PDB file of C-alpha atoms and ligand atoms in Angstrom:
ATOM      1  CA  UNK U1500       0.000   0.000   0.000  1.00 81.00           C
ATOM      2  CA  UNK U1501       1.162   3.564  -0.649  1.00 90.00           C
ATOM      3  CA  UNK U1502       2.058   6.393   1.699  1.00 94.00           C
ATOM      4  CA  UNK U1503      -0.229   9.429   2.019  1.00 97.00           C
ATOM      5  CA  UNK U1504       1.446  12.781   1.407  1.00 97.00           C
ATOM      6  CA  UNK U1505      -0.027  16.269   1.604  1.00 97.00           C
ATOM      7  CA  UNK U1506       1.883  18.974  -0.218  1.00 96.00           C
ATOM      8  CA  UNK U1507       0.912  22.533   0.604  1.00 96.00           C
ATOM      9  CA  UNK U1508      -2.713  21.513   0.913  1.00 96.00           C
ATOM     10  CA  UNK U1509      -4.916  24.503   1.705  1.00 95.00           C
ATOM     11  CA  UNK U1510      -8.229  23.525   3.271  1.00 93.00           C
ATOM     12  CA  UNK U1511     -10.632  26.280   4.301  1.00 89.00           C
ATOM     13  CA  UNK U1512      -9.488  27.850   7.620  1.00 89.00           C
ATOM     14  CA  UNK U1513      -6.001  26.323   7.708  1.00 94.00           C
ATOM     15  CA  UNK U1514      -2.548  27.513   6.714  1.00 95.00           C
ATOM     16  CA  UNK U1515      -1.031  25.255   4.028  1.00 96.00           C
ATOM     17  CA  UNK U1516      -0.467  21.731   5.346  1.00 96.00           C
ATOM     18  CA  UNK U1517       2.402  19.462   4.309  1.00 96.00           C
ATOM     19  CA  UNK U1518       2.864  16.059   5.924  1.00 95.00           C
ATOM     20  CA  UNK U1519       3.647  12.451   5.083  1.00 96.00           C
ATOM     21  CA  UNK U1520       2.111   9.340   6.606  1.00 97.00           C
ATOM     22  CA  UNK U1521       4.001   6.181   5.706  1.00 96.00           C
ATOM     23  CA  UNK U1522       2.103   3.124   4.508  1.00 96.00           C
ATOM     24  CA  UNK U1523       0.643   1.458   7.603  1.00 95.00           C
ATOM     25  CA  UNK U1524       1.212   4.492   9.845  1.00 96.00           C
ATOM     26  CA  UNK U1525      -1.509   5.970  12.060  1.00 97.00           C
ATOM     27  CA  UNK U1526      -1.539   9.733  12.623  1.00 97.00           C
ATOM     28  CA  UNK U1527      -3.971  11.608  14.835  1.00 97.00           C
ATOM     29  CA  UNK U1528      -5.275  15.133  14.407  1.00 97.00           C
ATOM     30  CA  UNK U1529      -6.759  16.963  17.372  1.00 96.00           C
ATOM     31  CA  UNK U1530      -7.746  20.513  18.218  1.00 95.00           C
ATOM     32  CA  UNK U1531     -10.714  22.326  19.702  1.00 94.00           C
ATOM     33  CA  UNK U1532     -14.176  22.002  18.270  1.00 93.00           C
ATOM     34  CA  UNK U1533     -14.391  24.140  15.148  1.00 94.00           C
ATOM     35  CA  UNK U1534     -10.607  24.170  14.624  1.00 95.00           C
ATOM     36  CA  UNK U1535     -10.931  22.635  11.172  1.00 95.00           C
ATOM     37  CA  UNK U1536     -10.257  18.903  11.610  1.00 96.00           C
ATOM     38  CA  UNK U1537     -13.206  17.796   9.499  1.00 96.00           C
ATOM     39  CA  UNK U1538     -12.399  20.414   6.871  1.00 95.00           C
ATOM     40  CA  UNK U1539      -8.854  19.043   6.640  1.00 97.00           C
ATOM     41  CA  UNK U1540     -10.096  15.475   6.113  1.00 97.00           C
ATOM     42  CA  UNK U1541     -12.681  16.641   3.574  1.00 96.00           C
ATOM     43  CA  UNK U1542     -10.011  18.548   1.651  1.00 96.00           C
ATOM     44  CA  UNK U1543      -7.793  15.447   1.475  1.00 97.00           C
ATOM     45  CA  UNK U1544     -10.746  13.467   0.130  1.00 96.00           C
ATOM     46  CA  UNK U1545     -11.389  16.314  -2.336  1.00 94.00           C
ATOM     47  CA  UNK U1546     -14.912  16.883  -1.086  1.00 93.00           C
ATOM     48  CA  UNK U1547     -14.479  20.650  -0.678  1.00 90.00           C
ATOM     49  CA  UNK U1548     -12.704  23.097  -2.989  1.00 85.00           C
ATOM     50  CA  UNK U1549      -9.022  23.311  -2.001  1.00 86.00           C
ATOM     51  CA  UNK U1550      -5.593  24.051  -3.417  1.00 91.00           C
ATOM     52  CA  UNK U1551      -2.413  22.061  -3.150  1.00 95.00           C
ATOM     53  CA  UNK U1552      -1.693  18.437  -3.896  1.00 96.00           C
ATOM     54  CA  UNK U1553      -2.158  15.073  -2.245  1.00 97.00           C
ATOM     55  CA  UNK U1554      -0.263  11.916  -3.206  1.00 96.00           C
ATOM     56  CA  UNK U1555      -0.925   8.241  -2.625  1.00 96.00           C
ATOM     57  CA  UNK U1556       2.562   6.899  -3.147  1.00 94.00           C
ATOM     58  CA  UNK U1557       3.674   8.433  -6.447  1.00 93.00           C
ATOM     59  CA  UNK U1558       0.157   9.055  -7.693  1.00 94.00           C
ATOM     60  CA  UNK U1559      -1.057  12.644  -7.530  1.00 95.00           C
ATOM     61  CA  UNK U1560      -4.685  13.291  -6.708  1.00 94.00           C
ATOM     62  CA  UNK U1561      -4.885  15.646  -9.689  1.00 93.00           C
ATOM     63  CA  UNK U1562      -4.166  12.706 -12.020  1.00 94.00           C
ATOM     64  CA  UNK U1563      -7.094  10.612 -10.743  1.00 92.00           C
ATOM     65  CA  UNK U1564     -10.834  11.127 -11.339  1.00 93.00           C
ATOM     66  CA  UNK U1565     -12.513  12.410  -8.166  1.00 92.00           C
ATOM     67  CA  UNK U1566     -14.794   9.388  -7.544  1.00 91.00           C
ATOM     68  CA  UNK U1567     -11.813   7.069  -7.961  1.00 92.00           C
ATOM     69  CA  UNK U1568      -9.754   9.140  -5.574  1.00 94.00           C
ATOM     70  CA  UNK U1569     -12.490   9.010  -2.942  1.00 93.00           C
ATOM     71  CA  UNK U1570     -12.632   5.246  -3.237  1.00 92.00           C
ATOM     72  CA  UNK U1571      -8.895   4.977  -2.674  1.00 94.00           C
ATOM     73  CA  UNK U1572      -8.779   7.536   0.130  1.00 96.00           C
ATOM     74  CA  UNK U1573     -11.757   6.444   2.175  1.00 96.00           C
ATOM     75  CA  UNK U1574     -13.349   9.082   4.431  1.00 97.00           C
ATOM     76  CA  UNK U1575     -15.489   8.102   7.410  1.00 97.00           C
ATOM     77  CA  UNK U1576     -17.463  11.299   8.113  1.00 95.00           C
ATOM     78  CA  UNK U1577     -18.566  12.151  11.636  1.00 92.00           C
ATOM     79  CA  UNK U1578     -22.162  11.736  10.429  1.00 91.00           C
ATOM     80  CA  UNK U1579     -22.620   9.040   7.831  1.00 93.00           C
ATOM     81  CA  UNK U1580     -25.038   9.260   4.927  1.00 94.00           C
ATOM     82  CA  UNK U1581     -27.375   6.390   3.983  1.00 95.00           C
ATOM     83  CA  UNK U1582     -29.224   6.200   0.703  1.00 93.00           C
ATOM     84  CA  UNK U1583     -31.218   2.961   0.773  1.00 94.00           C
ATOM     85  CA  UNK U1584     -33.979   1.728   3.057  1.00 95.00           C
ATOM     86  CA  UNK U1585     -32.101  -1.277   4.430  1.00 95.00           C
ATOM     87  CA  UNK U1586     -28.460  -1.893   5.273  1.00 96.00           C
ATOM     88  CA  UNK U1587     -27.703  -4.506   2.580  1.00 92.00           C
ATOM     89  CA  UNK U1588     -27.528  -2.269  -0.523  1.00 91.00           C
ATOM     90  CA  UNK U1589     -24.795  -0.216   1.146  1.00 93.00           C
ATOM     91  CA  UNK U1590     -22.522  -3.238   0.960  1.00 90.00           C
ATOM     92  CA  UNK U1591     -22.369  -3.596  -2.802  1.00 81.00           C
ATOM     93  CA  UNK U1592     -20.778  -6.446  -4.658  1.00 73.00           C
ATOM     94  CA  UNK U1593     -17.188  -5.510  -5.518  1.00 71.00           C
ATOM     95  CA  UNK U1594     -16.156  -5.981  -9.107  1.00 63.00           C
ATOM     96  CA  UNK U1595     -13.052  -8.108  -9.776  1.00 54.00           C
ATOM     97  CA  UNK U1596     -11.369  -4.983 -11.155  1.00 49.00           C
ATOM     98  CA  UNK U1597     -11.947  -3.110  -7.916  1.00 47.00           C
ATOM     99  CA  UNK U1598     -10.085  -5.845  -6.026  1.00 45.00           C
ATOM    100  CA  UNK U1599      -7.041  -5.612  -8.216  1.00 41.00           C
ATOM    101  CA  UNK U1600      -6.783  -1.986  -9.154  1.00 42.00           C
ATOM    102  CA  UNK U1601      -8.990  -0.171  -6.664  1.00 45.00           C
ATOM    103  CA  UNK U1602     -10.906   0.992  -9.677  1.00 43.00           C
ATOM    104  CA  UNK U1603     -14.635   1.638  -9.733  1.00 46.00           C
ATOM    105  CA  UNK U1604     -17.071  -0.567  -7.934  1.00 52.00           C
ATOM    106  CA  UNK U1605     -19.498  -2.137 -10.363  1.00 51.00           C
ATOM    107  CA  UNK U1606     -22.354   0.383 -10.536  1.00 50.00           C
ATOM    108  CA  UNK U1607     -24.971  -2.331 -11.062  1.00 54.00           C
ATOM    109  CA  UNK U1608     -23.607  -4.161  -8.092  1.00 52.00           C
ATOM    110  CA  UNK U1609     -26.488  -3.348  -5.772  1.00 51.00           C
ATOM    111  CA  UNK U1610     -28.820  -5.343  -7.943  1.00 51.00           C
ATOM    112  CA  UNK U1611     -26.742  -8.470  -8.208  1.00 58.00           C
ATOM    113  CA  UNK U1612     -25.830 -11.100  -5.704  1.00 66.00           C
ATOM    114  CA  UNK U1613     -22.451 -11.109  -4.061  1.00 69.00           C
ATOM    115  CA  UNK U1614     -20.384 -14.204  -4.791  1.00 69.00           C
ATOM    116  CA  UNK U1615     -20.160 -16.622  -1.885  1.00 73.00           C
ATOM    117  CA  UNK U1616     -16.569 -15.664  -1.112  1.00 76.00           C
ATOM    118  CA  UNK U1617     -17.566 -12.012  -0.702  1.00 78.00           C
ATOM    119  CA  UNK U1618     -20.512 -13.058   1.475  1.00 81.00           C
ATOM    120  CA  UNK U1619     -18.159 -14.886   3.803  1.00 87.00           C
ATOM    121  CA  UNK U1620     -15.789 -11.962   3.954  1.00 88.00           C
ATOM    122  CA  UNK U1621     -18.681  -9.621   4.694  1.00 92.00           C
ATOM    123  CA  UNK U1622     -20.013 -11.883   7.455  1.00 92.00           C
ATOM    124  CA  UNK U1623     -16.592 -11.913   9.077  1.00 94.00           C
ATOM    125  CA  UNK U1624     -16.264  -8.134   8.799  1.00 95.00           C
ATOM    126  CA  UNK U1625     -19.717  -7.527  10.314  1.00 96.00           C
ATOM    127  CA  UNK U1626     -18.984  -9.929  13.155  1.00 96.00           C
ATOM    128  CA  UNK U1627     -15.849  -7.993  14.018  1.00 95.00           C
ATOM    129  CA  UNK U1628     -18.074  -4.964  14.509  1.00 95.00           C
ATOM    130  CA  UNK U1629     -20.414  -6.947  16.734  1.00 94.00           C
ATOM    131  CA  UNK U1630     -23.161  -7.734  14.193  1.00 96.00           C
ATOM    132  CA  UNK U1631     -24.710 -10.941  12.897  1.00 93.00           C
ATOM    133  CA  UNK U1632     -25.327 -11.250   9.153  1.00 89.00           C
ATOM    134  CA  UNK U1633     -29.034 -10.430   9.661  1.00 93.00           C
ATOM    135  CA  UNK U1634     -28.047  -6.788  10.211  1.00 95.00           C
ATOM    136  CA  UNK U1635     -28.091  -6.536   6.414  1.00 94.00           C
ATOM    137  CA  UNK U1636     -31.904  -6.837   6.542  1.00 94.00           C
ATOM    138  CA  UNK U1637     -32.326  -4.109   9.168  1.00 96.00           C
ATOM    139  CA  UNK U1638     -33.821  -0.798   8.097  1.00 97.00           C
ATOM    140  CA  UNK U1639     -31.465   2.148   8.318  1.00 97.00           C
ATOM    141  CA  UNK U1640     -34.094   4.031  10.355  1.00 97.00           C
ATOM    142  CA  UNK U1641     -33.853   1.611  13.266  1.00 97.00           C
ATOM    143  CA  UNK U1642     -30.073   1.943  13.626  1.00 97.00           C
ATOM    144  CA  UNK U1643     -28.816   3.580  16.803  1.00 95.00           C
ATOM    145  CA  UNK U1644     -26.141   6.257  16.527  1.00 93.00           C
ATOM    146  CA  UNK U1645     -23.398   3.828  17.508  1.00 94.00           C
ATOM    147  CA  UNK U1646     -24.698   1.116  15.159  1.00 96.00           C
ATOM    148  CA  UNK U1647     -24.651   3.609  12.313  1.00 95.00           C
ATOM    149  CA  UNK U1648     -21.127   4.604  13.155  1.00 95.00           C
ATOM    150  CA  UNK U1649     -19.854   1.018  13.236  1.00 96.00           C
ATOM    151  CA  UNK U1650     -21.697   0.040  10.061  1.00 97.00           C
ATOM    152  CA  UNK U1651     -20.405   3.131   8.275  1.00 97.00           C
ATOM    153  CA  UNK U1652     -16.853   2.061   9.032  1.00 97.00           C
ATOM    154  CA  UNK U1653     -17.584  -1.526   7.995  1.00 96.00           C
ATOM    155  CA  UNK U1654     -19.043  -0.187   4.736  1.00 95.00           C
ATOM    156  CA  UNK U1655     -15.910   1.860   4.132  1.00 96.00           C
ATOM    157  CA  UNK U1656     -13.503  -1.015   4.828  1.00 95.00           C
ATOM    158  CA  UNK U1657     -15.571  -3.275   2.589  1.00 92.00           C
ATOM    159  CA  UNK U1658     -14.353  -1.127  -0.333  1.00 91.00           C
ATOM    160  CA  UNK U1659     -10.689  -1.734   0.592  1.00 93.00           C
ATOM    161  CA  UNK U1660      -9.475   1.877   0.548  1.00 95.00           C
ATOM    162  CA  UNK U1661      -5.725   2.354   0.336  1.00 95.00           C
ATOM    163  CA  UNK U1662      -5.737   5.084   2.972  1.00 97.00           C
ATOM    164  CA  UNK U1663      -8.281   5.899   5.687  1.00 97.00           C
ATOM    165  CA  UNK U1664      -9.510   9.269   6.939  1.00 98.00           C
ATOM    166  CA  UNK U1665     -11.475   8.809  10.147  1.00 98.00           C
ATOM    167  CA  UNK U1666     -13.523  11.638  11.615  1.00 97.00           C
ATOM    168  CA  UNK U1667     -14.309  10.854  15.250  1.00 94.00           C
ATOM    169  CA  UNK U1668     -14.681   7.158  14.476  1.00 94.00           C
ATOM    170  CA  UNK U1669     -15.422   6.151  18.072  1.00 94.00           C
ATOM    171  CA  UNK U1670     -17.145   9.284  19.386  1.00 91.00           C
ATOM    172  CA  UNK U1671     -20.515   7.625  20.056  1.00 84.00           C
ATOM    173  CA  UNK U1672     -19.346   4.239  21.259  1.00 91.00           C
ATOM    174  CA  UNK U1673     -19.236   2.498  24.629  1.00 93.00           C
ATOM    175  CA  UNK U1674     -15.810   1.198  25.756  1.00 94.00           C
ATOM    176  CA  UNK U1675     -16.331  -2.340  24.410  1.00 94.00           C
ATOM    177  CA  UNK U1676     -17.341  -1.162  20.965  1.00 94.00           C
ATOM    178  CA  UNK U1677     -14.641   1.496  20.962  1.00 94.00           C
ATOM    179  CA  UNK U1678     -12.078  -1.261  21.590  1.00 95.00           C
ATOM    180  CA  UNK U1679     -13.597  -3.376  18.824  1.00 94.00           C
ATOM    181  CA  UNK U1680     -13.378  -0.513  16.326  1.00 96.00           C
ATOM    182  CA  UNK U1681      -9.821   0.318  17.367  1.00 96.00           C
ATOM    183  CA  UNK U1682      -8.839  -3.335  16.904  1.00 96.00           C
ATOM    184  CA  UNK U1683     -10.348  -3.464  13.407  1.00 96.00           C
ATOM    185  CA  UNK U1684      -8.568  -0.272  12.362  1.00 96.00           C
ATOM    186  CA  UNK U1685      -5.280  -1.522  13.812  1.00 96.00           C
ATOM    187  CA  UNK U1686      -5.689  -4.776  11.978  1.00 95.00           C
ATOM    188  CA  UNK U1687      -6.571  -3.060   8.704  1.00 95.00           C
ATOM    189  CA  UNK U1688      -3.607  -0.754   8.721  1.00 94.00           C
ATOM    190  CA  UNK U1689      -1.125  -3.426   9.770  1.00 93.00           C
ATOM    191  CA  UNK U1690      -2.368  -6.211   7.518  1.00 93.00           C
ATOM    192  CA  UNK U1691      -3.121  -4.076   4.500  1.00 92.00           C
ATOM    193  CA  UNK U1692      -0.542  -1.379   5.137  1.00 94.00           C
ATOM    194  CA  UNK U1693      -3.015   1.491   4.850  1.00 96.00           C
ATOM    195  CA  UNK U1694      -2.033   4.950   6.063  1.00 97.00           C
ATOM    196  CA  UNK U1695      -4.629   6.248   8.539  1.00 97.00           C
ATOM    197  CA  UNK U1696      -5.332   9.851   9.516  1.00 98.00           C
ATOM    198  CA  UNK U1697      -7.776  10.027  12.435  1.00 97.00           C
ATOM    199  CA  UNK U1698      -9.392  13.102  13.975  1.00 97.00           C
ATOM    200  CA  UNK U1699      -9.960  12.368  17.652  1.00 95.00           C
ATOM    201  CA  UNK U1700     -10.706  14.328  20.822  1.00 93.00           C
ATOM    202  CA  UNK U1701      -9.568  11.407  23.016  1.00 92.00           C
ATOM    203  CA  UNK U1702      -6.012  11.973  24.336  1.00 91.00           C
ATOM    204  CA  UNK U1703      -5.754   8.422  25.714  1.00 92.00           C
ATOM    205  CA  UNK U1704      -6.708   6.978  22.356  1.00 93.00           C
ATOM    206  CA  UNK U1705      -4.105   9.130  20.632  1.00 91.00           C
ATOM    207  CA  UNK U1706      -1.388   8.049  23.063  1.00 90.00           C
ATOM    208  CA  UNK U1707      -2.452   4.397  22.880  1.00 92.00           C
ATOM    209  CA  UNK U1708      -2.596   3.984  19.119  1.00 92.00           C
ATOM    210  CA  UNK U1709      -0.887   6.806  17.262  1.00 88.00           C
ATOM    211  CA  UNK U1710       2.513   6.705  15.617  1.00 90.00           C
ATOM    212  CA  UNK U1711       2.366  10.469  15.260  1.00 94.00           C
ATOM    213  CA  UNK U1712      -0.003  13.220  16.369  1.00 95.00           C
ATOM    214  CA  UNK U1713      -0.723  16.752  15.211  1.00 96.00           C
ATOM    215  CA  UNK U1714      -2.872  19.455  16.702  1.00 96.00           C
ATOM    216  CA  UNK U1715      -4.531  22.443  15.043  1.00 96.00           C
ATOM    217  CA  UNK U1716      -3.580  25.683  16.795  1.00 95.00           C
ATOM    218  CA  UNK U1717      -4.455  29.085  15.441  1.00 93.00           C
ATOM    219  CA  UNK U1718      -5.144  27.739  11.972  1.00 95.00           C
ATOM    220  CA  UNK U1719      -1.890  25.798  11.798  1.00 96.00           C
ATOM    221  CA  UNK U1720      -1.318  22.056  11.995  1.00 96.00           C
ATOM    222  CA  UNK U1721       1.636  21.497  14.332  1.00 95.00           C
ATOM    223  CA  UNK U1722       3.103  18.398  16.023  1.00 93.00           C
ATOM    224  CA  UNK U1723       1.329  17.567  19.276  1.00 89.00           C
ATOM    225  CA  UNK U1724       3.682  17.500  22.209  1.00 80.00           C
ATOM    226  CA  UNK U1725       3.709  14.346  24.318  1.00 66.00           C
ATOM    227  CA  UNK U1726       2.070  14.205  27.785  1.00 57.00           C
TER     228      UNK U1726
HETATM  229  N1  ATP B1828     -19.226  24.849   4.333  1.00 82.63           N
HETATM  230  C1  ATP B1828     -18.813  25.664   5.285  1.00 82.63           C
HETATM  231  N2  ATP B1828     -18.915  27.018   5.154  1.00 82.63           N
HETATM  232  C2  ATP B1828     -18.514  27.852   6.128  1.00 82.63           C
HETATM  233  N3  ATP B1828     -17.980  27.426   7.281  1.00 82.63           N
HETATM  234  C3  ATP B1828     -17.842  26.124   7.478  1.00 82.63           C
HETATM  235  C4  ATP B1828     -18.236  25.158   6.501  1.00 82.63           C
HETATM  236  N4  ATP B1828     -17.996  23.928   6.978  1.00 82.63           N
HETATM  237  C5  ATP B1828     -17.467  24.109   8.198  1.00 82.63           C
HETATM  238  N5  ATP B1828     -17.373  25.425   8.499  1.00 82.63           N
HETATM  239  C6  ATP B1828     -16.862  26.000   9.756  1.00 82.63           C
HETATM  240  O1  ATP B1828     -15.478  25.746   9.816  1.00 82.63           O
HETATM  241  C7  ATP B1828     -15.104  25.498  11.179  1.00 82.63           C
HETATM  242  C8  ATP B1828     -14.352  24.185  11.264  1.00 82.63           C
HETATM  243  O2  ATP B1828     -15.266  23.122  11.063  1.00 82.63           O
HETATM  244  P1  ATP B1828     -14.840  21.604  11.256  1.00 82.63           P
HETATM  245  O3  ATP B1828     -16.079  20.805  11.029  1.00 82.63           O
HETATM  246  O4  ATP B1828     -13.658  21.302  10.431  1.00 82.63           O
HETATM  247  O5  ATP B1828     -14.430  21.587  12.792  1.00 82.63           O
HETATM  248  P2  ATP B1828     -13.834  20.404  13.646  1.00 82.63           P
HETATM  249  O6  ATP B1828     -12.448  20.788  14.073  1.00 82.63           O
HETATM  250  O7  ATP B1828     -13.981  19.114  12.936  1.00 82.63           O
HETATM  251  O8  ATP B1828     -14.784  20.476  14.910  1.00 82.63           O
HETATM  252  P3  ATP B1828     -15.479  19.333  15.841  1.00 82.63           P
HETATM  253  O9  ATP B1828     -14.398  18.862  16.765  1.00 82.63           O
HETATM  254  O10 ATP B1828     -16.549  20.107  16.553  1.00 82.63           O
HETATM  255  O11 ATP B1828     -16.012  18.279  14.935  1.00 82.63           O
HETATM  256  C9  ATP B1828     -16.368  25.554  12.008  1.00 82.63           C
HETATM  257  O12 ATP B1828     -16.449  26.817  12.629  1.00 82.63           O
HETATM  258  C10 ATP B1828     -17.468  25.365  10.995  1.00 82.63           C
HETATM  259  O13 ATP B1828     -18.651  26.038  11.382  1.00 82.63           O
END
């Protein structure tokens, strides 16, 4: 998997940001509410207008179509969006091409059955987040805040992004589920070598898991000093 590199990226509110996260490294971003953490993650995912460049390994964001980029650099927003009535259609069948090249997911995928191998992988993924396979039949409306948050991360990992941007991934979770989510993220970055940038207000979590930590102070992203 590639490294994630920001080169003079200029999200709204922030001075230009340059940083590198090696493949498999976990970096935290903290800062007071409203400091611009979400805006930084959204700029990296190219969801808001911004200047500067972002690289996955040698590949520049500007050389990749935006939907492709967002599939490779997977953003977990603080509040997830859901577009279908039940959970299942959000876990689309992956095309063979998407497995190999991280190219587009098959757009007709929602209407076709997943192959058995993908079903098994999905079952295992859902179990790691504390769900049985029947969660796929649940309506989105019945999901609690924490269930939504865990399923949104499962949905993101199902697409095998090469880098992860996590916005408050455990903010609504009890300690047991927080540990489960942390374990899945740890496993994903170590096994798949994905760079992870995680916005978190939890100092213990940052100390426990992070290889590196930054904080936003007065519109600048600076290294966070240790305890
Ligand atoms: N589209 C927008 N237009 C104008 N201002 C915006 C827009 N989106 C966010 N902001 C403002 O930019 C600031 C930073 O927002 P952001 O969501 O990045 O904060 P944050 O650091 O993630 O905060 P929190 O910890 O509360 O989630 C906030 O004051 C917010 O109101």
